[in-house]
Amino acid sequence: MKHTIYFNAAQNMSPLKDKSVDIVVTSPPYPMIEMWDNIMSNQNPDIKSAFEANEPRKAFELMHQELDKVWAECWRVLKEGSFLCINIGDATRTINGEFALYNNNARIIQACEKLGFINLPNILWRKTTNAPNKFMGSGMLPCGAYVTLEHEWILIFRKGGKRVYKKTEEKEARRDSSFFWEERNVWFSDIWEIKGVKQTIDNAPSRDRNASYPIELPFRLINMYSQKGDVVLDPFMGLGTTAIAAMLSERNSVGFEIDLLLKPLLKDILGSVSIIKANTLISERYKKHLTFVDERIKMKKEVKYDNIHLGCKVMTSQETDLTFHYMKEVNVIDDKNDLIIESTYYLDRSLKDIPISEKRV
């Protein structure tokens, strides 16, 4: 599989042809979250001017107008029937003595529907936290405290109607990319409880924080709304979590990152992906399913079908052709201008034994 990162702003994704992408999974800069003020002001100086003039609502709108350009490009490059998945958090902020909520999710839904996207049921990502306080403000006194936001949104959009599978090989690839019955029951819930990740960046010359999501989040979305061999796009690549999830899912990926100073770090992260760590995640998925089957059998509940490829029982006939493979190698192919990486897989190896050797660049 091929993974390419372009180091330029996603408002213009000219390297990508029209209708060349199968799914977008991304988390943009969150408007009105202070850590993103400078990056967004660099793209439009009027944003900085709005803050200086104590006009936060104007700044909020100008920030979203920059994101609107990215969603328009996503519309252009996505195929009919493909999905746009956006992780976004709302913002709370005090400016000029006024504390207010800024509804990023509602503003993005408005923009994407205007482009023609169909908004499907969204997901609430409830981020587990160790913080003891569930409020902001004046403690135990009424009328002066505010609830703390403990969730973010995963907005789900589709371009046009359902994806059509006409050719035999397309139908076979779809069945090959199915997921386990018990995974479906968790993934297609409208509330996800996934622990967040550290948001500090080590050895980055341009900034010390990022907005990375845990790999479980893009991994689920990629497997829910695409199939093997598809092209996954992340217009805000950051530290490459979406690309790694695409590797684990046997998809191709393409990304855009505006911060050229992140290139050496991205090369190190993606070009040196630990094969052992990646294959451990794949093995855990398989073992989790085996545990589910064992527990179901112990309770004398039916597990009716066999998956001969994985060597295990499955719940439905749609799972009988499901396959996934251990990663073999990850190699940097080119890093002169863009960053191009290739991932390969063990296609004939049992999931019962994790490969113990790994090749790193």
mmCIF file of N, CA and C in Angstrom, residues 63-188:
data_model
loop_
_atom_site.group_PDB
_atom_site.id
_atom_site.type_symbol
_atom_site.label_atom_id
_atom_site.label_comp_id
_atom_site.label_asym_id
_atom_site.label_seq_id
_atom_site.Cartn_x
_atom_site.Cartn_y
_atom_site.Cartn_z
ATOM 1 N N MET A 63 -12.415 31.888 10.753
ATOM 2 C CA MET A 63 -11.717 30.608 10.887
ATOM 3 C C MET A 63 -12.455 29.514 10.129
ATOM 4 N N HIS A 64 -13.764 29.493 10.284
ATOM 5 C CA HIS A 64 -14.543 28.459 9.601
ATOM 6 C C HIS A 64 -14.561 28.668 8.088
ATOM 7 N N GLN A 65 -14.441 29.893 7.639
ATOM 8 C CA GLN A 65 -14.373 30.119 6.198
ATOM 9 C C GLN A 65 -13.114 29.494 5.600
ATOM 10 N N GLU A 66 -12.033 29.438 6.377
ATOM 11 C CA GLU A 66 -10.831 28.736 5.920
ATOM 12 C C GLU A 66 -11.083 27.230 5.868
ATOM 13 N N LEU A 67 -11.772 26.695 6.870
ATOM 14 C CA LEU A 67 -12.109 25.269 6.846
ATOM 15 C C LEU A 67 -13.086 24.948 5.722
ATOM 16 N N ASP A 68 -13.988 25.877 5.428
ATOM 17 C CA ASP A 68 -14.957 25.667 4.342
ATOM 18 C C ASP A 68 -14.253 25.335 3.031
ATOM 19 N N LYS A 69 -13.111 25.979 2.793
ATOM 20 C CA LYS A 69 -12.354 25.730 1.555
ATOM 21 C C LYS A 69 -11.860 24.284 1.508
ATOM 22 N N VAL A 70 -11.504 23.754 2.670
ATOM 23 C CA VAL A 70 -11.034 22.359 2.735
ATOM 24 C C VAL A 70 -12.185 21.400 2.479
ATOM 25 N N TRP A 71 -13.350 21.677 3.070
ATOM 26 C CA TRP A 71 -14.498 20.786 2.847
ATOM 27 C C TRP A 71 -14.923 20.815 1.377
ATOM 28 N N ALA A 72 -14.775 21.962 0.726
ATOM 29 C CA ALA A 72 -15.088 22.049 -0.707
ATOM 30 C C ALA A 72 -14.131 21.191 -1.526
ATOM 31 N N GLU A 73 -12.860 21.179 -1.143
ATOM 32 C CA GLU A 73 -11.888 20.326 -1.821
ATOM 33 C C GLU A 73 -12.180 18.847 -1.552
ATOM 34 N N CYS A 74 -12.615 18.539 -0.342
ATOM 35 C CA CYS A 74 -12.997 17.152 -0.040
ATOM 36 C C CYS A 74 -14.151 16.713 -0.930
ATOM 37 N N TRP A 75 -15.118 17.579 -1.123
ATOM 38 C CA TRP A 75 -16.233 17.274 -2.025
ATOM 39 C C TRP A 75 -15.717 16.973 -3.428
ATOM 40 N N ARG A 76 -14.760 17.751 -3.885
ATOM 41 C CA ARG A 76 -14.235 17.574 -5.245
ATOM 42 C C ARG A 76 -13.528 16.232 -5.407
ATOM 43 N N VAL A 77 -12.700 15.856 -4.443
ATOM 44 C CA VAL A 77 -11.856 14.676 -4.624
ATOM 45 C C VAL A 77 -12.547 13.377 -4.223
ATOM 46 N N LEU A 78 -13.621 13.454 -3.449
ATOM 47 C CA LEU A 78 -14.318 12.233 -3.037
ATOM 48 C C LEU A 78 -15.144 11.639 -4.176
ATOM 49 N N LYS A 79 -15.171 10.317 -4.230
ATOM 50 C CA LYS A 79 -16.015 9.612 -5.188
ATOM 51 C C LYS A 79 -17.467 9.638 -4.719
ATOM 52 N N GLU A 80 -18.371 9.399 -5.634
ATOM 53 C CA GLU A 80 -19.788 9.287 -5.271
ATOM 54 C C GLU A 80 -19.972 8.104 -4.316
ATOM 55 N N GLY A 81 -20.749 8.318 -3.277
ATOM 56 C CA GLY A 81 -20.996 7.256 -2.309
ATOM 57 C C GLY A 81 -19.942 7.133 -1.230
ATOM 58 N N SER A 82 -18.940 8.033 -1.252
ATOM 59 C CA SER A 82 -17.860 7.972 -0.267
ATOM 60 C C SER A 82 -18.160 8.856 0.937
ATOM 61 N N PHE A 83 -17.339 8.703 1.985
ATOM 62 C CA PHE A 83 -17.637 9.312 3.277
ATOM 63 C C PHE A 83 -16.615 10.367 3.684
ATOM 64 N N LEU A 84 -17.126 11.360 4.394
ATOM 65 C CA LEU A 84 -16.314 12.394 5.033
ATOM 66 C C LEU A 84 -16.559 12.300 6.532
ATOM 67 N N CYS A 85 -15.506 11.998 7.302
ATOM 68 C CA CYS A 85 -15.620 11.825 8.754
ATOM 69 C C CYS A 85 -14.732 12.864 9.436
ATOM 70 N N ILE A 86 -15.342 13.734 10.226
ATOM 71 C CA ILE A 86 -14.627 14.860 10.827
ATOM 72 C C ILE A 86 -14.738 14.793 12.344
ATOM 73 N N ASN A 87 -13.596 14.681 13.009
ATOM 74 C CA ASN A 87 -13.560 14.792 14.468
ATOM 75 C C ASN A 87 -13.371 16.266 14.832
ATOM 76 N N ILE A 88 -14.313 16.816 15.582
ATOM 77 C CA ILE A 88 -14.249 18.232 15.951
ATOM 78 C C ILE A 88 -14.811 18.416 17.358
ATOM 79 N N GLY A 89 -14.210 19.315 18.095
ATOM 80 C CA GLY A 89 -14.736 19.667 19.406
ATOM 81 C C GLY A 89 -15.285 21.081 19.397
ATOM 82 N N ASP A 90 -16.317 21.311 20.170
ATOM 83 C CA ASP A 90 -16.779 22.681 20.368
ATOM 84 C C ASP A 90 -15.798 23.388 21.305
ATOM 85 N N ALA A 91 -15.877 24.711 21.343
ATOM 86 C CA ALA A 91 -14.920 25.484 22.136
ATOM 87 C C ALA A 91 -15.641 26.369 23.141
ATOM 88 N N THR A 92 -15.035 26.527 24.306
ATOM 89 C CA THR A 92 -15.478 27.546 25.260
ATOM 90 C C THR A 92 -14.303 28.487 25.491
ATOM 91 N N ARG A 93 -14.621 29.771 25.601
ATOM 92 C CA ARG A 93 -13.526 30.742 25.711
ATOM 93 C C ARG A 93 -14.042 32.050 26.301
ATOM 94 N N THR A 94 -13.195 32.682 27.089
ATOM 95 C CA THR A 94 -13.514 33.998 27.632
ATOM 96 C C THR A 94 -12.734 35.058 26.868
ATOM 97 N N ILE A 95 -13.445 35.974 26.236
ATOM 98 C CA ILE A 95 -12.830 37.081 25.505
ATOM 99 C C ILE A 95 -13.519 38.372 25.929
ATOM 100 N N ASN A 96 -12.697 39.338 26.331
ATOM 101 C CA ASN A 96 -13.232 40.636 26.766
ATOM 102 C C ASN A 96 -14.251 40.472 27.900
ATOM 103 N N GLY A 97 -13.950 39.502 28.796
ATOM 104 C CA GLY A 97 -14.806 39.291 29.952
ATOM 105 C C GLY A 97 -16.048 38.467 29.698
ATOM 106 N N GLU A 98 -16.250 38.015 28.471
ATOM 107 C CA GLU A 98 -17.450 37.235 28.148
ATOM 108 C C GLU A 98 -17.085 35.778 27.893
ATOM 109 N N PHE A 99 -17.656 34.891 28.703
ATOM 110 C CA PHE A 99 -17.462 33.452 28.526
ATOM 111 C C PHE A 99 -18.567 32.923 27.615
ATOM 112 N N ALA A 100 -18.188 32.170 26.579
ATOM 113 C CA ALA A 100 -19.193 31.711 25.617
ATOM 114 C C ALA A 100 -18.796 30.377 24.996
ATOM 115 N N LEU A 101 -19.805 29.688 24.484
ATOM 116 C CA LEU A 101 -19.625 28.451 23.726
ATOM 117 C C LEU A 101 -19.599 28.779 22.239
ATOM 118 N N TYR A 102 -18.669 28.139 21.522
ATOM 119 C CA TYR A 102 -18.575 28.300 20.069
ATOM 120 C C TYR A 102 -18.837 26.936 19.434
ATOM 121 N N ASN A 103 -19.962 26.825 18.755
ATOM 122 C CA ASN A 103 -20.442 25.538 18.236
ATOM 123 C C ASN A 103 -19.767 25.180 16.913
ATOM 124 N N ASN A 104 -18.588 24.584 17.007
ATOM 125 C CA ASN A 104 -17.870 24.199 15.792
ATOM 126 C C ASN A 104 -18.612 23.130 15.007
ATOM 127 N N ASN A 105 -19.209 22.166 15.726
ATOM 128 C CA ASN A 105 -19.859 21.062 15.014
ATOM 129 C C ASN A 105 -21.032 21.559 14.175
ATOM 130 N N ALA A 106 -21.830 22.471 14.726
ATOM 131 C CA ALA A 106 -22.990 22.976 13.992
ATOM 132 C C ALA A 106 -22.563 23.774 12.764
ATOM 133 N N ARG A 107 -21.489 24.550 12.922
ATOM 134 C CA ARG A 107 -21.014 25.365 11.794
ATOM 135 C C ARG A 107 -20.474 24.494 10.663
ATOM 136 N N ILE A 108 -19.798 23.401 11.000
ATOM 137 C CA ILE A 108 -19.272 22.497 9.972
ATOM 138 C C ILE A 108 -20.405 21.750 9.279
ATOM 139 N N ILE A 109 -21.393 21.303 10.039
ATOM 140 C CA ILE A 109 -22.552 20.636 9.429
ATOM 141 C C ILE A 109 -23.219 21.569 8.426
ATOM 142 N N GLN A 110 -23.393 22.815 8.812
ATOM 143 C CA GLN A 110 -24.012 23.805 7.924
ATOM 144 C C GLN A 110 -23.220 23.942 6.626
ATOM 145 N N ALA A 111 -21.898 24.035 6.730
ATOM 146 C CA ALA A 111 -21.057 24.216 5.546
ATOM 147 C C ALA A 111 -21.084 22.988 4.644
ATOM 148 N N CYS A 112 -21.005 21.801 5.238
ATOM 149 C CA CYS A 112 -20.950 20.575 4.439
ATOM 150 C C CYS A 112 -22.285 20.284 3.760
ATOM 151 N N GLU A 113 -23.380 20.552 4.446
ATOM 152 C CA GLU A 113 -24.691 20.361 3.817
ATOM 153 C C GLU A 113 -24.881 21.343 2.663
ATOM 154 N N LYS A 114 -24.351 22.534 2.796
ATOM 155 C CA LYS A 114 -24.442 23.522 1.718
ATOM 156 C C LYS A 114 -23.703 23.046 0.472
ATOM 157 N N LEU A 115 -22.604 22.295 0.672
ATOM 158 C CA LEU A 115 -21.850 21.741 -0.455
ATOM 159 C C LEU A 115 -22.593 20.598 -1.138
ATOM 160 N N GLY A 116 -23.510 19.960 -0.410
ATOM 161 C CA GLY A 116 -24.252 18.834 -0.958
ATOM 162 C C GLY A 116 -24.079 17.540 -0.198
ATOM 163 N N PHE A 117 -23.204 17.538 0.807
ATOM 164 C CA PHE A 117 -23.025 16.336 1.623
ATOM 165 C C PHE A 117 -24.312 16.001 2.381
ATOM 166 N N ILE A 118 -24.550 14.706 2.551
ATOM 167 C CA ILE A 118 -25.663 14.225 3.371
ATOM 168 C C ILE A 118 -25.126 13.931 4.765
ATOM 169 N N ASN A 119 -25.678 14.582 5.776
ATOM 170 C CA ASN A 119 -25.257 14.334 7.150
ATOM 171 C C ASN A 119 -25.969 13.094 7.691
ATOM 172 N N LEU A 120 -25.199 12.076 8.027
ATOM 173 C CA LEU A 120 -25.718 10.842 8.602
ATOM 174 C C LEU A 120 -25.613 10.921 10.125
ATOM 175 N N PRO A 121 -26.175 9.957 10.857
ATOM 176 C CA PRO A 121 -26.079 10.019 12.320
ATOM 177 C C PRO A 121 -24.633 10.183 12.795
ATOM 178 N N ASN A 122 -24.427 11.166 13.651
ATOM 179 C CA ASN A 122 -23.094 11.478 14.144
ATOM 180 C C ASN A 122 -22.770 10.675 15.397
ATOM 181 N N ILE A 123 -21.511 10.735 15.800
ATOM 182 C CA ILE A 123 -21.026 9.987 16.958
ATOM 183 C C ILE A 123 -20.508 10.967 17.999
ATOM 184 N N LEU A 124 -20.856 10.728 19.245
ATOM 185 C CA LEU A 124 -20.279 11.476 20.360
ATOM 186 C C LEU A 124 -19.075 10.701 20.886
ATOM 187 N N TRP A 125 -17.911 11.325 20.840
ATOM 188 C CA TRP A 125 -16.718 10.711 21.418
ATOM 189 C C TRP A 125 -16.579 11.240 22.845
ATOM 190 N N ARG A 126 -16.898 10.385 23.799
ATOM 191 C CA ARG A 126 -16.797 10.769 25.208
ATOM 192 C C ARG A 126 -15.388 10.440 25.676
ATOM 193 N N LYS A 127 -14.589 11.469 25.855
ATOM 194 C CA LYS A 127 -13.180 11.290 26.201
ATOM 195 C C LYS A 127 -13.049 11.067 27.703
ATOM 196 N N THR A 128 -12.543 9.901 28.070
ATOM 197 C CA THR A 128 -12.356 9.615 29.487
ATOM 198 C C THR A 128 -11.293 10.543 30.055
ATOM 199 N N THR A 129 -11.529 11.022 31.269
ATOM 200 C CA THR A 129 -10.620 11.983 31.885
ATOM 201 C C THR A 129 -10.475 11.683 33.368
ATOM 202 N N ASN A 130 -9.335 12.061 33.920
ATOM 203 C CA ASN A 130 -9.104 11.897 35.352
ATOM 204 C C ASN A 130 -9.410 13.175 36.131
ATOM 205 N N ALA A 131 -9.857 14.218 35.425
ATOM 206 C CA ALA A 131 -10.125 15.497 36.092
ATOM 207 C C ALA A 131 -11.284 15.348 37.073
ATOM 208 N N PRO A 132 -11.107 15.793 38.335
ATOM 209 C CA PRO A 132 -12.171 15.626 39.339
ATOM 210 C C PRO A 132 -13.305 16.618 39.179
ATOM 211 N N ASN A 133 -13.051 17.786 38.594
ATOM 212 C CA ASN A 133 -14.072 18.828 38.498
ATOM 213 C C ASN A 133 -14.942 18.646 37.268
ATOM 214 N N LYS A 134 -16.246 18.745 37.443
ATOM 215 C CA LYS A 134 -17.195 18.624 36.344
ATOM 216 C C LYS A 134 -17.815 19.978 36.005
ATOM 217 N N PHE A 135 -17.182 21.049 36.460
ATOM 218 C CA PHE A 135 -17.760 22.369 36.215
ATOM 219 C C PHE A 135 -16.639 23.393 36.120
ATOM 220 N N MET A 136 -16.977 24.568 35.592
ATOM 221 C CA MET A 136 -16.087 25.717 35.598
ATOM 222 C C MET A 136 -16.835 26.867 36.246
ATOM 223 N N GLY A 137 -16.137 27.681 37.004
ATOM 224 C CA GLY A 137 -16.796 28.854 37.551
ATOM 225 C C GLY A 137 -16.770 28.920 39.062
ATOM 226 N N SER A 138 -17.918 29.270 39.667
ATOM 227 C CA SER A 138 -17.958 29.699 41.065
ATOM 228 C C SER A 138 -18.245 28.581 42.056
ATOM 229 N N GLY A 139 -17.816 27.379 41.762
ATOM 230 C CA GLY A 139 -17.938 26.312 42.744
ATOM 231 C C GLY A 139 -19.365 25.955 43.083
ATOM 232 N N MET A 140 -19.730 26.068 44.359
ATOM 233 C CA MET A 140 -21.030 25.582 44.828
ATOM 234 C C MET A 140 -22.152 26.616 44.739
ATOM 235 N N LEU A 141 -21.857 27.813 44.280
ATOM 236 C CA LEU A 141 -22.877 28.861 44.238
ATOM 237 C C LEU A 141 -23.648 28.808 42.928
ATOM 238 N N PRO A 142 -24.959 28.990 42.961
ATOM 239 C CA PRO A 142 -25.768 28.901 41.738
ATOM 240 C C PRO A 142 -25.543 30.081 40.797
ATOM 241 N N CYS A 143 -25.858 29.831 39.544
ATOM 242 C CA CYS A 143 -25.903 30.862 38.493
ATOM 243 C C CYS A 143 -24.541 31.423 38.116
ATOM 244 N N GLY A 144 -23.463 30.734 38.516
ATOM 245 C CA GLY A 144 -22.155 31.262 38.158
ATOM 246 C C GLY A 144 -21.176 30.211 37.686
ATOM 247 N N ALA A 145 -21.642 28.967 37.525
ATOM 248 C CA ALA A 145 -20.768 27.881 37.082
ATOM 249 C C ALA A 145 -21.264 27.330 35.750
ATOM 250 N N TYR A 146 -20.377 26.645 35.050
ATOM 251 C CA TYR A 146 -20.704 26.114 33.727
ATOM 252 C C TYR A 146 -20.235 24.665 33.644
ATOM 253 N N VAL A 147 -20.989 23.869 32.922
ATOM 254 C CA VAL A 147 -20.593 22.464 32.750
ATOM 255 C C VAL A 147 -19.320 22.394 31.915
ATOM 256 N N THR A 148 -18.539 21.351 32.161
ATOM 257 C CA THR A 148 -17.319 21.117 31.401
ATOM 258 C C THR A 148 -17.623 20.220 30.209
ATOM 259 N N LEU A 149 -17.116 20.587 29.049
ATOM 260 C CA LEU A 149 -17.289 19.744 27.861
ATOM 261 C C LEU A 149 -16.379 18.530 27.978
ATOM 262 N N GLU A 150 -16.967 17.337 28.008
ATOM 263 C CA GLU A 150 -16.193 16.101 28.118
ATOM 264 C C GLU A 150 -16.350 15.228 26.879
ATOM 265 N N HIS A 151 -16.869 15.804 25.826
ATOM 266 C CA HIS A 151 -17.040 15.023 24.603
ATOM 267 C C HIS A 151 -16.625 15.852 23.389
ATOM 268 N N GLU A 152 -16.331 15.147 22.318
ATOM 269 C CA GLU A 152 -16.134 15.761 21.014
ATOM 270 C C GLU A 152 -17.072 15.075 20.035
ATOM 271 N N TRP A 153 -17.147 15.627 18.845
ATOM 272 C CA TRP A 153 -18.031 15.094 17.815
ATOM 273 C C TRP A 153 -17.237 14.351 16.748
ATOM 274 N N ILE A 154 -17.846 13.310 16.219
ATOM 275 C CA ILE A 154 -17.371 12.695 14.978
ATOM 276 C C ILE A 154 -18.523 12.836 13.995
ATOM 277 N N LEU A 155 -18.376 13.778 13.082
ATOM 278 C CA LEU A 155 -19.430 14.079 12.114
ATOM 279 C C LEU A 155 -19.290 13.159 10.911
ATOM 280 N N ILE A 156 -20.379 12.567 10.487
ATOM 281 C CA ILE A 156 -20.373 11.600 9.392
ATOM 282 C C ILE A 156 -21.190 12.150 8.224
ATOM 283 N N PHE A 157 -20.543 12.289 7.079
ATOM 284 C CA PHE A 157 -21.210 12.763 5.867
ATOM 285 C C PHE A 157 -20.972 11.777 4.723
ATOM 286 N N ARG A 158 -21.914 11.725 3.810
ATOM 287 C CA ARG A 158 -21.735 10.930 2.589
ATOM 288 C C ARG A 158 -21.960 11.829 1.383
ATOM 289 N N LYS A 159 -21.174 11.600 0.348
ATOM 290 C CA LYS A 159 -21.351 12.319 -0.910
ATOM 291 C C LYS A 159 -22.272 11.502 -1.808
ATOM 292 N N GLY A 160 -23.490 11.957 -1.968
ATOM 293 C CA GLY A 160 -24.442 11.263 -2.827
ATOM 294 C C GLY A 160 -25.058 10.052 -2.161
ATOM 295 N N GLY A 161 -25.560 9.127 -2.995
ATOM 296 C CA GLY A 161 -26.223 7.931 -2.494
ATOM 297 C C GLY A 161 -25.245 6.863 -2.067
ATOM 298 N N LYS A 162 -25.782 5.690 -1.753
ATOM 299 C CA LYS A 162 -24.940 4.590 -1.296
ATOM 300 C C LYS A 162 -23.955 4.161 -2.378
ATOM 301 N N ARG A 163 -22.804 3.692 -1.934
ATOM 302 C CA ARG A 163 -21.777 3.189 -2.841
ATOM 303 C C ARG A 163 -22.308 1.985 -3.604
ATOM 304 N N VAL A 164 -22.028 1.945 -4.900
ATOM 305 C CA VAL A 164 -22.520 0.875 -5.763
ATOM 306 C C VAL A 164 -21.377 -0.093 -6.068
ATOM 307 N N TYR A 165 -21.647 -1.375 -5.912
ATOM 308 C CA TYR A 165 -20.662 -2.426 -6.190
ATOM 309 C C TYR A 165 -21.142 -3.217 -7.398
ATOM 310 N N LYS A 166 -20.599 -2.914 -8.565
ATOM 311 C CA LYS A 166 -21.058 -3.542 -9.802
ATOM 312 C C LYS A 166 -20.193 -4.738 -10.197
ATOM 313 N N LYS A 167 -18.883 -4.580 -10.127
ATOM 314 C CA LYS A 167 -17.971 -5.623 -10.583
ATOM 315 C C LYS A 167 -17.807 -6.709 -9.517
ATOM 316 N N THR A 168 -17.536 -7.928 -9.982
ATOM 317 C CA THR A 168 -17.356 -9.057 -9.067
ATOM 318 C C THR A 168 -16.221 -8.802 -8.088
ATOM 319 N N GLU A 169 -15.101 -8.248 -8.587
ATOM 320 C CA GLU A 169 -13.957 -8.006 -7.706
ATOM 321 C C GLU A 169 -14.263 -6.947 -6.644
ATOM 322 N N GLU A 170 -15.152 -6.007 -6.972
ATOM 323 C CA GLU A 170 -15.558 -5.000 -5.991
ATOM 324 C C GLU A 170 -16.378 -5.644 -4.874
ATOM 325 N N LYS A 171 -17.267 -6.541 -5.257
ATOM 326 C CA LYS A 171 -18.087 -7.240 -4.264
ATOM 327 C C LYS A 171 -17.223 -8.139 -3.381
ATOM 328 N N GLU A 172 -16.234 -8.799 -3.990
ATOM 329 C CA GLU A 172 -15.346 -9.669 -3.227
ATOM 330 C C GLU A 172 -14.498 -8.863 -2.242
ATOM 331 N N ALA A 173 -14.013 -7.704 -2.698
ATOM 332 C CA ALA A 173 -13.208 -6.843 -1.817
ATOM 333 C C ALA A 173 -14.028 -6.343 -0.638
ATOM 334 N N ARG A 174 -15.303 -6.099 -0.880
ATOM 335 C CA ARG A 174 -16.182 -5.644 0.202
ATOM 336 C C ARG A 174 -16.340 -6.729 1.264
ATOM 337 N N ARG A 175 -16.560 -7.972 0.830
ATOM 338 C CA ARG A 175 -16.709 -9.073 1.789
ATOM 339 C C ARG A 175 -15.383 -9.341 2.509
ATOM 340 N N ASP A 176 -14.287 -9.197 1.802
ATOM 341 C CA ASP A 176 -12.964 -9.383 2.384
ATOM 342 C C ASP A 176 -12.688 -8.338 3.469
ATOM 343 N N SER A 177 -13.382 -7.195 3.383
ATOM 344 C CA SER A 177 -13.160 -6.071 4.298
ATOM 345 C C SER A 177 -14.210 -5.984 5.399
ATOM 346 N N SER A 178 -15.001 -7.019 5.571
ATOM 347 C CA SER A 178 -16.053 -6.980 6.595
ATOM 348 C C SER A 178 -15.433 -6.914 7.990
ATOM 349 N N PHE A 179 -16.265 -6.729 8.995
ATOM 350 C CA PHE A 179 -15.789 -6.674 10.378
ATOM 351 C C PHE A 179 -16.601 -7.657 11.206
ATOM 352 N N PHE A 180 -16.110 -7.942 12.399
ATOM 353 C CA PHE A 180 -16.773 -8.913 13.256
ATOM 354 C C PHE A 180 -18.105 -8.372 13.779
ATOM 355 N N TRP A 181 -19.024 -9.281 14.030
ATOM 356 C CA TRP A 181 -20.357 -8.943 14.534
ATOM 357 C C TRP A 181 -20.281 -8.113 15.812
ATOM 358 N N GLU A 182 -19.418 -8.533 16.734
ATOM 359 C CA GLU A 182 -19.322 -7.819 18.014
ATOM 360 C C GLU A 182 -18.652 -6.455 17.839
ATOM 361 N N GLU A 183 -17.784 -6.318 16.830
ATOM 362 C CA GLU A 183 -17.215 -5.004 16.525
ATOM 363 C C GLU A 183 -18.297 -4.061 16.017
ATOM 364 N N ARG A 184 -19.148 -4.573 15.161
ATOM 365 C CA ARG A 184 -20.241 -3.749 14.635
ATOM 366 C C ARG A 184 -21.084 -3.175 15.763
ATOM 367 N N ASN A 185 -21.381 -3.996 16.769
ATOM 368 C CA ASN A 185 -22.250 -3.557 17.861
ATOM 369 C C ASN A 185 -21.635 -2.424 18.677
ATOM 370 N N VAL A 186 -20.306 -2.367 18.712
ATOM 371 C CA VAL A 186 -19.618 -1.283 19.424
ATOM 372 C C VAL A 186 -19.396 -0.089 18.504
ATOM 373 N N TRP A 187 -18.894 -0.359 17.312
ATOM 374 C CA TRP A 187 -18.524 0.723 16.394
ATOM 375 C C TRP A 187 -19.726 1.552 15.953
ATOM 376 N N PHE A 188 -20.862 0.913 15.766
ATOM 377 C CA PHE A 188 -22.023 1.633 15.251
ATOM 378 C C PHE A 188 -22.948 2.134 16.366
#
